PDB file of C-alpha atoms and ligand atoms in Angstrom:
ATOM      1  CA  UNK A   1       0.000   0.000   0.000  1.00 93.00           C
ATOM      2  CA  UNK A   2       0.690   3.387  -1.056  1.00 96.00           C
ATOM      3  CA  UNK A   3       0.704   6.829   1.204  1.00 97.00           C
ATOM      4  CA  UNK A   4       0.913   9.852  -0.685  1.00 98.00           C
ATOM      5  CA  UNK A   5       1.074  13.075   0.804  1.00 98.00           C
ATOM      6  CA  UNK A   6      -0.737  15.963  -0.758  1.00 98.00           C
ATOM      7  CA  UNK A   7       1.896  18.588  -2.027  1.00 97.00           C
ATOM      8  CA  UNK A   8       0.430  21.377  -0.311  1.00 97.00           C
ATOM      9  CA  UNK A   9      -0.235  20.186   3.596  1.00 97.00           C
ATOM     10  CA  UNK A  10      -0.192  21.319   6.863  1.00 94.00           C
ATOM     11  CA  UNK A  11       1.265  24.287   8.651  1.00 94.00           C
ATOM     12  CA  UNK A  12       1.067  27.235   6.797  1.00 95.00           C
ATOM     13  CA  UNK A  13       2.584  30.599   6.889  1.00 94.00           C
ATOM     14  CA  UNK A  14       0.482  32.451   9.437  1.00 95.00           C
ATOM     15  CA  UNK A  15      -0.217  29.406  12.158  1.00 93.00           C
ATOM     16  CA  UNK A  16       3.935  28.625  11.924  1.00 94.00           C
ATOM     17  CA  UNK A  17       3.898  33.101  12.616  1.00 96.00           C
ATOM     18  CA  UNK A  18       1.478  32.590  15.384  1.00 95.00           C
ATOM     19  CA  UNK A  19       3.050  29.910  17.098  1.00 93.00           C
ATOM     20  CA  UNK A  20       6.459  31.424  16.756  1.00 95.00           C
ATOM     21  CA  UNK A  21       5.081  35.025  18.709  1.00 96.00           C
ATOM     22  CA  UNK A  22       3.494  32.848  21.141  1.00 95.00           C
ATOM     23  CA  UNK A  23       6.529  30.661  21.891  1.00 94.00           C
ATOM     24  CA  UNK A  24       8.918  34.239  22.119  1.00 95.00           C
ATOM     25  CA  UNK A  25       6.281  35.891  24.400  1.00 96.00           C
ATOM     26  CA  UNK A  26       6.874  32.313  26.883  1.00 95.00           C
ATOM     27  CA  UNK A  27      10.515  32.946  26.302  1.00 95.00           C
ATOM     28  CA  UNK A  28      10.158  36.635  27.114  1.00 94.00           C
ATOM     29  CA  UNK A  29       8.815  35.986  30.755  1.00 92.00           C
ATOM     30  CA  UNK A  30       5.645  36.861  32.901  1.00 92.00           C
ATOM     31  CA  UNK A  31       1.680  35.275  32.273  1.00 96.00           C
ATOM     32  CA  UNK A  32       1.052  34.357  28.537  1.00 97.00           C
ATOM     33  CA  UNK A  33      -2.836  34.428  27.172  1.00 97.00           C
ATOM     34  CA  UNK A  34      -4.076  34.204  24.124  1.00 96.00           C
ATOM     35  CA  UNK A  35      -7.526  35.336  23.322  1.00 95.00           C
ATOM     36  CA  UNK A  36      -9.495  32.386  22.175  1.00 93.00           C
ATOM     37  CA  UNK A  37      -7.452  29.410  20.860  1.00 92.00           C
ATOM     38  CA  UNK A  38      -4.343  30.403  19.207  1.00 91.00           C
ATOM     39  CA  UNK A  39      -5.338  28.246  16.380  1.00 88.00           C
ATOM     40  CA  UNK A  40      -8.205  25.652  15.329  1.00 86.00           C
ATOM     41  CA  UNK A  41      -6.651  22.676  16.289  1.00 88.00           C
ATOM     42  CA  UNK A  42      -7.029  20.799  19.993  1.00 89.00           C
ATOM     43  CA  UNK A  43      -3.871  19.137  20.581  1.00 87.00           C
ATOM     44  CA  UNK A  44      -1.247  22.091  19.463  1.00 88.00           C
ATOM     45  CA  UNK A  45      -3.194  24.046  21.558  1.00 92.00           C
ATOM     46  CA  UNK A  46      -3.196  21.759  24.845  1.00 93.00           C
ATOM     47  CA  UNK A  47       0.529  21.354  23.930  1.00 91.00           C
ATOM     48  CA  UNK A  48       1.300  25.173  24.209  1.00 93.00           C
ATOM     49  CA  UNK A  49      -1.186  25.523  27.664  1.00 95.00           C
ATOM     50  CA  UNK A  50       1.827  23.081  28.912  1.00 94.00           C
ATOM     51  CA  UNK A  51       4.520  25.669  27.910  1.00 92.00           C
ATOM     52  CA  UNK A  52       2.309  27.796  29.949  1.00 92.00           C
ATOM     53  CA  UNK A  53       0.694  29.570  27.329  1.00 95.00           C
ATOM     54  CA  UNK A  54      -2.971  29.990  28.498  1.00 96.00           C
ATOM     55  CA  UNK A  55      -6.274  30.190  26.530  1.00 96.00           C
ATOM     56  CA  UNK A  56      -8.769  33.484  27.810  1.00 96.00           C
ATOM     57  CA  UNK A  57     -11.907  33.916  27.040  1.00 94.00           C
ATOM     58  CA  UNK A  58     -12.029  37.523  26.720  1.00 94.00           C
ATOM     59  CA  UNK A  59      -9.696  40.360  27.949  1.00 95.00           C
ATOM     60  CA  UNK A  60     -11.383  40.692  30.988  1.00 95.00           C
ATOM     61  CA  UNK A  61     -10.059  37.404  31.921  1.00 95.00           C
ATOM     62  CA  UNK A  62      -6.423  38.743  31.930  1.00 96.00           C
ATOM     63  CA  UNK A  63      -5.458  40.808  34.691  1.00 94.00           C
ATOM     64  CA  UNK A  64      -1.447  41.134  33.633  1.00 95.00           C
ATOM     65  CA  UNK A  65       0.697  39.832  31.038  1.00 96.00           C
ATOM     66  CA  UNK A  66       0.960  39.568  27.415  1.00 97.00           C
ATOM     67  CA  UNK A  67      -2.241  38.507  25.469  1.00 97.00           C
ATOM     68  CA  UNK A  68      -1.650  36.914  22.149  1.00 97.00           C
ATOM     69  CA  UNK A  69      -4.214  38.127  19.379  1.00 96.00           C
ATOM     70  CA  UNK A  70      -4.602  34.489  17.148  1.00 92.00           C
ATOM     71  CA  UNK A  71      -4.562  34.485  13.694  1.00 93.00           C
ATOM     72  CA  UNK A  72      -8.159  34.921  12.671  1.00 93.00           C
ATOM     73  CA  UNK A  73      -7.746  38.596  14.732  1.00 96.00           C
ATOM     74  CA  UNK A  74     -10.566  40.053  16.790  1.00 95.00           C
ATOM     75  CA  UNK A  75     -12.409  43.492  16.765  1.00 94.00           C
ATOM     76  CA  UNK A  76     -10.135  46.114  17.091  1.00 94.00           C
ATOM     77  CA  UNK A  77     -11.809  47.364  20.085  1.00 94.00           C
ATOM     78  CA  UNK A  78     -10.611  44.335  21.861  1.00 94.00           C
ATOM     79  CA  UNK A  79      -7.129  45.310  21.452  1.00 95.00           C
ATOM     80  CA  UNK A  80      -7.907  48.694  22.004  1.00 95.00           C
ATOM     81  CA  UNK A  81      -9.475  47.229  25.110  1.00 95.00           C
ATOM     82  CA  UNK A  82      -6.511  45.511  26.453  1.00 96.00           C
ATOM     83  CA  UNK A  83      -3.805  47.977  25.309  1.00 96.00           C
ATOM     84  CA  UNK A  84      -5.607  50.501  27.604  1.00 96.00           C
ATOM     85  CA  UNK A  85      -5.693  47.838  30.309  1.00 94.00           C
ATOM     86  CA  UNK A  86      -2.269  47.606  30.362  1.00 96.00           C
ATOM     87  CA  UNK A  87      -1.360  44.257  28.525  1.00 97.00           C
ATOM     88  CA  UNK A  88       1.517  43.946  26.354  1.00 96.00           C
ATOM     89  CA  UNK A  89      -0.381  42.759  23.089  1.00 97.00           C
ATOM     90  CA  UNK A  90       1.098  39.924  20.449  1.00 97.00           C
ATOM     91  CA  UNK A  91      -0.147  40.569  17.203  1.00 96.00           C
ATOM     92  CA  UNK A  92      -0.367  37.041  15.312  1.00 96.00           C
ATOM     93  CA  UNK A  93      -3.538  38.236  13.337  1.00 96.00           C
ATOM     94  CA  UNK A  94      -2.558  36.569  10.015  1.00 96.00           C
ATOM     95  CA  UNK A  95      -1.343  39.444   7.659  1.00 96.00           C
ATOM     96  CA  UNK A  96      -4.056  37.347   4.707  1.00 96.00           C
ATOM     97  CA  UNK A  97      -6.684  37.888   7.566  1.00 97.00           C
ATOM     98  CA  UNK A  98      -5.602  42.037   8.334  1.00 97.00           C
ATOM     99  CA  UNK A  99      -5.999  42.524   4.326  1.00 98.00           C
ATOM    100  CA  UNK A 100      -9.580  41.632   4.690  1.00 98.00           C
ATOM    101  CA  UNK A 101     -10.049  43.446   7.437  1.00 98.00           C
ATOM    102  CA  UNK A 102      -8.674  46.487   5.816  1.00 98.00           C
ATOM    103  CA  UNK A 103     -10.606  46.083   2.199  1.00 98.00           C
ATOM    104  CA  UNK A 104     -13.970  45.377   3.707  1.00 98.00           C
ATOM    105  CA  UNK A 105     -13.150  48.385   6.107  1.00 98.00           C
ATOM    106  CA  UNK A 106     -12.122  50.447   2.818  1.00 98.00           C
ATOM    107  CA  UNK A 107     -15.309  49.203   1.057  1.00 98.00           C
ATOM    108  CA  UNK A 108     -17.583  50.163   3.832  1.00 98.00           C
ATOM    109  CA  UNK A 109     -16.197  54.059   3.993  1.00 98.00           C
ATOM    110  CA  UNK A 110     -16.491  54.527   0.595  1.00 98.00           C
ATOM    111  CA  UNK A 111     -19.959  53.466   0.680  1.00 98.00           C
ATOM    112  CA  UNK A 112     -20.552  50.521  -0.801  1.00 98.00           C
ATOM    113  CA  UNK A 113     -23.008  47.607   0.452  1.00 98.00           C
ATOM    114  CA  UNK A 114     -20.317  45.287   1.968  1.00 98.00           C
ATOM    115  CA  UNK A 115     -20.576  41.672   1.882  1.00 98.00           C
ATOM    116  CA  UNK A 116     -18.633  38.894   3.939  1.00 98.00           C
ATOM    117  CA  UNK A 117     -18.776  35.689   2.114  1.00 98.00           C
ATOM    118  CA  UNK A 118     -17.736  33.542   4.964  1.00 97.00           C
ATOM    119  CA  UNK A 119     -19.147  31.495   8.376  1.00 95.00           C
ATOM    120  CA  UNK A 120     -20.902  33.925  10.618  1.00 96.00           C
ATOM    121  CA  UNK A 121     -19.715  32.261  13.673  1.00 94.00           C
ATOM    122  CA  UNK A 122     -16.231  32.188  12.768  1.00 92.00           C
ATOM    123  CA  UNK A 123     -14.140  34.431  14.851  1.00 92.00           C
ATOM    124  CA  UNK A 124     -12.279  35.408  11.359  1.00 95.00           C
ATOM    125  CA  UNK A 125     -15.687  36.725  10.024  1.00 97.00           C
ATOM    126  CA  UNK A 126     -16.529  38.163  13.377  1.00 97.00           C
ATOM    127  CA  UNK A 127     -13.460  40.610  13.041  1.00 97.00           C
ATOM    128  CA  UNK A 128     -13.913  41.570   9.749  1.00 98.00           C
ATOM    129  CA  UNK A 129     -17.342  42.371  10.318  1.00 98.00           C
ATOM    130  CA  UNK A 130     -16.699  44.318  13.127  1.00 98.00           C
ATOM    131  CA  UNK A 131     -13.483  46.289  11.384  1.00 97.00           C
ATOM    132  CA  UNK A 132     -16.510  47.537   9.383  1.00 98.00           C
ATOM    133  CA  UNK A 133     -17.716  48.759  12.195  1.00 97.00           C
ATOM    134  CA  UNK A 134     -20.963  46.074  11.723  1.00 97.00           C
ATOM    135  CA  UNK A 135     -21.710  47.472   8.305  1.00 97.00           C
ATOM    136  CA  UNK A 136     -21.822  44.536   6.523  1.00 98.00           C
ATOM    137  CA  UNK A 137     -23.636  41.504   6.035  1.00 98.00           C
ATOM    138  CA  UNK A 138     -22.086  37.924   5.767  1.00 98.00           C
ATOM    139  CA  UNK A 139     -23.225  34.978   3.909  1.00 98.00           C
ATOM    140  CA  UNK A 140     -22.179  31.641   3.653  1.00 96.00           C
ATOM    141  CA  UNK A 141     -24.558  30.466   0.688  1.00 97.00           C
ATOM    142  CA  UNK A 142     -25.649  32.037  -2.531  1.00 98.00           C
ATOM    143  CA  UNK A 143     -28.881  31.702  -1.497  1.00 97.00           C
ATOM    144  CA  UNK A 144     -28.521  34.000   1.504  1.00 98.00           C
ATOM    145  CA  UNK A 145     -27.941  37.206  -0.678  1.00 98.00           C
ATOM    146  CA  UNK A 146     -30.803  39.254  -0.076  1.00 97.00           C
ATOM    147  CA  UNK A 147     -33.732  40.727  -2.540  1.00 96.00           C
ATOM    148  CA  UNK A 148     -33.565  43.378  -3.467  1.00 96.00           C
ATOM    149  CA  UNK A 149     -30.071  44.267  -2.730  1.00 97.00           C
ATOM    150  CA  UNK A 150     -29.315  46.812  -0.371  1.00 97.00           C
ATOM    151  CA  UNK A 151     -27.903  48.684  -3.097  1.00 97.00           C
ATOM    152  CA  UNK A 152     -26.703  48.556  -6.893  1.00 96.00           C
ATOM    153  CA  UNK A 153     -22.546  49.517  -5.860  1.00 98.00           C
ATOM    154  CA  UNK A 154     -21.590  46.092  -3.639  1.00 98.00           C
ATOM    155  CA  UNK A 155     -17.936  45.149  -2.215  1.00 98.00           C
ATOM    156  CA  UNK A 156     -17.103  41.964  -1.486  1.00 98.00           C
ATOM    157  CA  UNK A 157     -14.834  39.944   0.854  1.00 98.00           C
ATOM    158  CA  UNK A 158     -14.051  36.599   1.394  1.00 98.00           C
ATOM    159  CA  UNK A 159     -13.081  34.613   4.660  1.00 97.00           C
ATOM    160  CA  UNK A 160      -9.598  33.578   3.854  1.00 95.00           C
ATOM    161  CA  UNK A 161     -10.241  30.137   4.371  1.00 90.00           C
ATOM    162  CA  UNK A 162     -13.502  29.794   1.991  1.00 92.00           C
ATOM    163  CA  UNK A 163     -13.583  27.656  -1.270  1.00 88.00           C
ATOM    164  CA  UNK A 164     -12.887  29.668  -4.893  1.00 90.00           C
ATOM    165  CA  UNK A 165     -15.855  27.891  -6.305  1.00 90.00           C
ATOM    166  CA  UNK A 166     -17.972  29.635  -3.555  1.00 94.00           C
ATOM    167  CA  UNK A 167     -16.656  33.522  -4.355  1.00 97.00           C
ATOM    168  CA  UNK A 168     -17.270  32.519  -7.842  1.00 97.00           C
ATOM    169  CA  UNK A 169     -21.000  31.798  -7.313  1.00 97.00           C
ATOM    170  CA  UNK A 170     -21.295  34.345  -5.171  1.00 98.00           C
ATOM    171  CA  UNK A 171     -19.909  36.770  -8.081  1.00 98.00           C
ATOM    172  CA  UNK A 172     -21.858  35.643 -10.667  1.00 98.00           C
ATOM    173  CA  UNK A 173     -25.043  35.726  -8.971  1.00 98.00           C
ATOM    174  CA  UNK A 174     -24.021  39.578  -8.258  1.00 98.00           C
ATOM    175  CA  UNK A 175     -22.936  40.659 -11.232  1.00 97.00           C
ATOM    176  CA  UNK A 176     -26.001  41.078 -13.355  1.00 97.00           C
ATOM    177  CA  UNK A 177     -27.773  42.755 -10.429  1.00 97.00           C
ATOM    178  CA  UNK A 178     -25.640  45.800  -9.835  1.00 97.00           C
ATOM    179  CA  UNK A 179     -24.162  48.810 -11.339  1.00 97.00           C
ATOM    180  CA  UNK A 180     -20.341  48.433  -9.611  1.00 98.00           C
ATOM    181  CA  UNK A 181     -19.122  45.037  -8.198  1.00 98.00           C
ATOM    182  CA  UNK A 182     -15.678  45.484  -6.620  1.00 98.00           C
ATOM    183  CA  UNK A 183     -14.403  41.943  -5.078  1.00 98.00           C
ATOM    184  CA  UNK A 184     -11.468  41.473  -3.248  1.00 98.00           C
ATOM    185  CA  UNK A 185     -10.592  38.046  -3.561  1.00 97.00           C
ATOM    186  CA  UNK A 186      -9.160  37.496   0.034  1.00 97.00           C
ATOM    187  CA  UNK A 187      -8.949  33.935   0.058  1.00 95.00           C
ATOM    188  CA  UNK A 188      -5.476  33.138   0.922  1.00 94.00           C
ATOM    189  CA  UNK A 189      -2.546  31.348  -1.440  1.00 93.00           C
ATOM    190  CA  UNK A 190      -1.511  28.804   1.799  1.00 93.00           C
ATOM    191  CA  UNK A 191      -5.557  27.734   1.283  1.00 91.00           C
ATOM    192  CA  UNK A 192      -5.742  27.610  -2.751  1.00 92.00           C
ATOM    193  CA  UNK A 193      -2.677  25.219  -2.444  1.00 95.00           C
ATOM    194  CA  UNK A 194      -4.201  22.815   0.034  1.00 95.00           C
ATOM    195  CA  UNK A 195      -7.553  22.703  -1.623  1.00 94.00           C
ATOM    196  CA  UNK A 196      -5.997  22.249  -5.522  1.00 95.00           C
ATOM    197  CA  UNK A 197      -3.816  19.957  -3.643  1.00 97.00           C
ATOM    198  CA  UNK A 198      -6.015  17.517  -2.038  1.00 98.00           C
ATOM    199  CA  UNK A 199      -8.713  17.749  -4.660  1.00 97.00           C
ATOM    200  CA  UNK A 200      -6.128  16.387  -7.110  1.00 98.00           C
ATOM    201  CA  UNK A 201      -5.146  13.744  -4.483  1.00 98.00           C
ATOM    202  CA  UNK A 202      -8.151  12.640  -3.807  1.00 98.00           C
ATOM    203  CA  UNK A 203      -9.431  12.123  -7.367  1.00 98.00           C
ATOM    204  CA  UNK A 204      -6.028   9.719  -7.705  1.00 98.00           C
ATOM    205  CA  UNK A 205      -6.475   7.758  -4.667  1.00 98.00           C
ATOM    206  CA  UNK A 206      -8.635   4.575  -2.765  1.00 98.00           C
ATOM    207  CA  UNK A 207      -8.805   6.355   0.165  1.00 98.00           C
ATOM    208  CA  UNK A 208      -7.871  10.625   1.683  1.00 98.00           C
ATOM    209  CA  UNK A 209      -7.349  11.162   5.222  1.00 98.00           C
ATOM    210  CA  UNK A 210      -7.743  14.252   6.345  1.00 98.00           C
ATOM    211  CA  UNK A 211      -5.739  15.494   9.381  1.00 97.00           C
ATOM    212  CA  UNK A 212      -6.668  18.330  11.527  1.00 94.00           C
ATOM    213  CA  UNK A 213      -9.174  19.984  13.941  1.00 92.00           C
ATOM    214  CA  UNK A 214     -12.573  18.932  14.153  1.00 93.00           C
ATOM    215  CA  UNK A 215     -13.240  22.359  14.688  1.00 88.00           C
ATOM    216  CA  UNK A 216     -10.925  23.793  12.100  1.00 88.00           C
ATOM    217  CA  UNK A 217     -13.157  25.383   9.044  1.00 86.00           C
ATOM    218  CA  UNK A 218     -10.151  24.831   6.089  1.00 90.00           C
ATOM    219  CA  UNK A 219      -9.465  21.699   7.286  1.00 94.00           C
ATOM    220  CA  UNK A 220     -13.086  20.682   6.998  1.00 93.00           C
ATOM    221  CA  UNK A 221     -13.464  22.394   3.919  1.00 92.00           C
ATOM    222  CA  UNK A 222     -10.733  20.138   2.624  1.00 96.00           C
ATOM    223  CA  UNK A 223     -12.902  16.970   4.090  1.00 97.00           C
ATOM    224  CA  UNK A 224     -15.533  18.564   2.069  1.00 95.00           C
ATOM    225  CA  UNK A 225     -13.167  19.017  -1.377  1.00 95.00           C
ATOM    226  CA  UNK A 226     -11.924  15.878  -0.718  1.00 98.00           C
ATOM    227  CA  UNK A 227     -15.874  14.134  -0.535  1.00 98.00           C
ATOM    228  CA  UNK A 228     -16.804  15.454  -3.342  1.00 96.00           C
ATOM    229  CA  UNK A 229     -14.219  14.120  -5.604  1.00 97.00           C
ATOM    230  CA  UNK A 230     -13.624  10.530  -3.464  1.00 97.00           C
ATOM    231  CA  UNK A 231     -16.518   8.398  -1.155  1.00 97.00           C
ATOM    232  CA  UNK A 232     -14.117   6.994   0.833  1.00 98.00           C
ATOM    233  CA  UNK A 233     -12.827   9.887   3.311  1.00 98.00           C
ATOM    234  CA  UNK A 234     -12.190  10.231   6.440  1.00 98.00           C
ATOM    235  CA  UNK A 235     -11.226  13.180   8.807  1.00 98.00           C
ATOM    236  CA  UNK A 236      -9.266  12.494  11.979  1.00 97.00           C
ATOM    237  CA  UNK A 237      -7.560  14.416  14.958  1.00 95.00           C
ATOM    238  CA  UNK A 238      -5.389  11.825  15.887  1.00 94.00           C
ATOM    239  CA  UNK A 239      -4.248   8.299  15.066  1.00 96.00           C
ATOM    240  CA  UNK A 240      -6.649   6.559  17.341  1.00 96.00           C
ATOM    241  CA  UNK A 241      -9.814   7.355  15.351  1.00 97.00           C
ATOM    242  CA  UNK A 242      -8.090   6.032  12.698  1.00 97.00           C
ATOM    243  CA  UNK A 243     -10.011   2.008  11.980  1.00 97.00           C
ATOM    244  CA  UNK A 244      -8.775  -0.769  10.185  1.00 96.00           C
ATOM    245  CA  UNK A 245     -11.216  -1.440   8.042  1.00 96.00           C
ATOM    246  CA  UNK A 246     -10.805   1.825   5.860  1.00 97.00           C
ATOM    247  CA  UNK A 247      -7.561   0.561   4.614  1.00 96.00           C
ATOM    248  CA  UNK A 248      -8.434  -3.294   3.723  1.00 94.00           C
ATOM    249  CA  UNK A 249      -7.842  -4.097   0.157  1.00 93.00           C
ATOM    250  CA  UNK A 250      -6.803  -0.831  -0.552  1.00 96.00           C
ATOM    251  CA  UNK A 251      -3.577   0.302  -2.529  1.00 96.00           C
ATOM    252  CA  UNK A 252      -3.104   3.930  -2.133  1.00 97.00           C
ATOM    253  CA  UNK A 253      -3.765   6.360   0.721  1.00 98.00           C
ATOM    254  CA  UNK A 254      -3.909   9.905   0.518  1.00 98.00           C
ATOM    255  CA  UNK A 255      -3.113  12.523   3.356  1.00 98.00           C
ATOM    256  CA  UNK A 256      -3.944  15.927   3.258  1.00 98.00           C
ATOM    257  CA  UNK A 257      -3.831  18.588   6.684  1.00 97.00           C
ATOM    258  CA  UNK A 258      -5.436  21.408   7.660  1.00 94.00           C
ATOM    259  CA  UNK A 259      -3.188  24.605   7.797  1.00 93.00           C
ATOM    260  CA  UNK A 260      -3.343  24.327  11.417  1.00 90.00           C
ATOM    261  CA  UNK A 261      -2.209  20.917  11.401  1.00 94.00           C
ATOM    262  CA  UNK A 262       1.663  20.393  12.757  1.00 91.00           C
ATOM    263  CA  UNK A 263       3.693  18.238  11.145  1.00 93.00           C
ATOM    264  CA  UNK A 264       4.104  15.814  14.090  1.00 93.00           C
ATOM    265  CA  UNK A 265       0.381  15.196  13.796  1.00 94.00           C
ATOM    266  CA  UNK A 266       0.505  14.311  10.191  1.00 96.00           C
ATOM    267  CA  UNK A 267       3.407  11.989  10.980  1.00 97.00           C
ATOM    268  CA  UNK A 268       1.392  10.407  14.072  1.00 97.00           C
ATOM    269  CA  UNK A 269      -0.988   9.545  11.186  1.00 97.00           C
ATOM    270  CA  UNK A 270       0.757   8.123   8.678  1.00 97.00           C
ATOM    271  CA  UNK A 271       2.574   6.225  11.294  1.00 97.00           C
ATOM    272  CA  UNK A 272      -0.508   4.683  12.813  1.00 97.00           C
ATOM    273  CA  UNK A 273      -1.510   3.751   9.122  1.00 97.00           C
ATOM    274  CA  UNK A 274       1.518   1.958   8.406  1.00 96.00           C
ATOM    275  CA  UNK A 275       1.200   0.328  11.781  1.00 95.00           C
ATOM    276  CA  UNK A 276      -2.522  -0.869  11.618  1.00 93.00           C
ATOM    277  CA  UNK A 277      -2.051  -2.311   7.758  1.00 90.00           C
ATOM    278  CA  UNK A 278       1.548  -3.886   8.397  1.00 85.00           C
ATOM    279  CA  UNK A 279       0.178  -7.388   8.445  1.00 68.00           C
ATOM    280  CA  UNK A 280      -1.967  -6.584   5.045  1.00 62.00           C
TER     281      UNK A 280
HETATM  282  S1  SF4 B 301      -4.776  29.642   6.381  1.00 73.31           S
HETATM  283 FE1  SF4 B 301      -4.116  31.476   5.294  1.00 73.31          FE
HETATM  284  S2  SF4 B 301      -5.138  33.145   6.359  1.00 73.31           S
HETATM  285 FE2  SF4 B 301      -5.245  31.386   7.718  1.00 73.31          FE
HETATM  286  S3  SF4 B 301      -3.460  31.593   9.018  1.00 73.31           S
HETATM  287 FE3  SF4 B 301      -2.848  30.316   7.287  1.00 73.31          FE
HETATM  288  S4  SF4 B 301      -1.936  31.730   5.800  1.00 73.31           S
HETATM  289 FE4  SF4 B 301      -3.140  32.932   7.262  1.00 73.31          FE
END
């Protein structure tokens, strides 16, 4: 049996930048927070809370310290919030994730209808919608766009994480109902890689494995890429979810990983699948 690793996997740019600030604010001394998890995935977080980095809930939480902004950002007034608190503040808002912020703000002065194409919930969303300053509206479906429109001159931003082939719907179903479209597309390269990536895996192998966060939304957007182009997949945290059965009679195995995903985790994996099928 085969493993093949997608080409684009794993940690990307702004989670290896995150992790980095948060490992030289330990190194620096005093409390460490971070506001939220640092990043979307379980076990890289529990494995910084035992280098002492801890996970608050909101800056009222903190009473002294440094406070680690994560890489989706927050509102500004958060930081605001705990800059006039006295915290000493870590900036590890992805720089992808601060261009959004800063287009859909731009958009929204000049005066067009802003829309967020993007999870509501997501704490990425949440801060570009509030950089706005809550004038905008986010959708996560086509469907969702309002009718009318709230205007005929619409901006648009995307959640950095989000699928191309979303944006592109989204655009086209825009287009013929305004006067000025201006779209930003704000998705970021390190996602485009992973999701070309493991579609192309997945349409080449038995079975895709994707690694990373249950609660991570590019890593289950790849589980999603990956379903629609191969029946047999299967997302996992860690190697003990992983069952037997997926791999009987089956030649080739392909991994893909969230970009929140460390390399150790993806190596746990594909260790535990050579393990489990060494008798095959
Ligand atoms: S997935 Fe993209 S936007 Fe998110 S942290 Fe990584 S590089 Fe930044």
């Amino acid at each position: 049996m085969r493993i093949i690793v997608a080409e684009h996997a794993g940690v990307c740019y702004g989670v290896e930048r995150a992790l980095r600030l948060a490992e030289e604010a330990v190194a620096a001394g005093g409390a460490v927070h971070t506001l939220g998890p640092l990043i979307h995935n379980p076990q890289a977080v529990a494995a910084l809370g035992e280098r002492g980095v801890a996970v608050a809930g909101s800056v009222d939480d903190v009473g002294e310290g440094a406070l680690v902004i994560r890489t989706h950002g927050v509102d500004p007034a958060r930081v605001d919030g705990a800059r006039a608190k006295g915290l000493s503040v870590v900036d590890a808002t992805c720089p992808f994730v601060s261009t959004a912020q800063r287009h859909a703000a731009d958009l929204a002065d000049s005066g067009y209808s802003v829309f967020i194409v993007g999870e509501p919930h997501h704490p990425e969303v949440e801060g570009i919608l509030a950089c706005t300053g809550g004038r905008a509206t986010v959708i996560e479906r086509v469907e969702e766009l309002p009718d009318p429109l709230p205007s005929r001159r619409i901006g648009v931003v995307v959640q950095t994480t989000q699928s191309a082939s979303l944006l592109q719907d989204v655009v086209a179903a825009l287009l013929p109902r305004v006067n000025e479209l201006r779209v930003f597309n704000t998705i970021c390269s390190a996602t485009s890689k992973r999701q070309h990536a493991a579609d192309e895996l997945a349409r080449n192998v038995d079975v895709m494995v994707v690694v990373g966060g249950k609660n991570s939304g590019n890593t289950t957007r790849l589980a999603e890429i990956c379903s629609a182009a191969n029946e047999r997949v299967h997302h996992v945290e860690t190697p003990s979810e992983l069952q037997r059965e997926w791999f009987v009679g089956v030649e080739t195995v392909g991994i893909t990983a969230g970009a929140s995903t460390p390399e150790e985790q993806i190596a746990g994996v594909i260790a535990a699948i050579e393990a489990i099928t060494s008798d095959d």
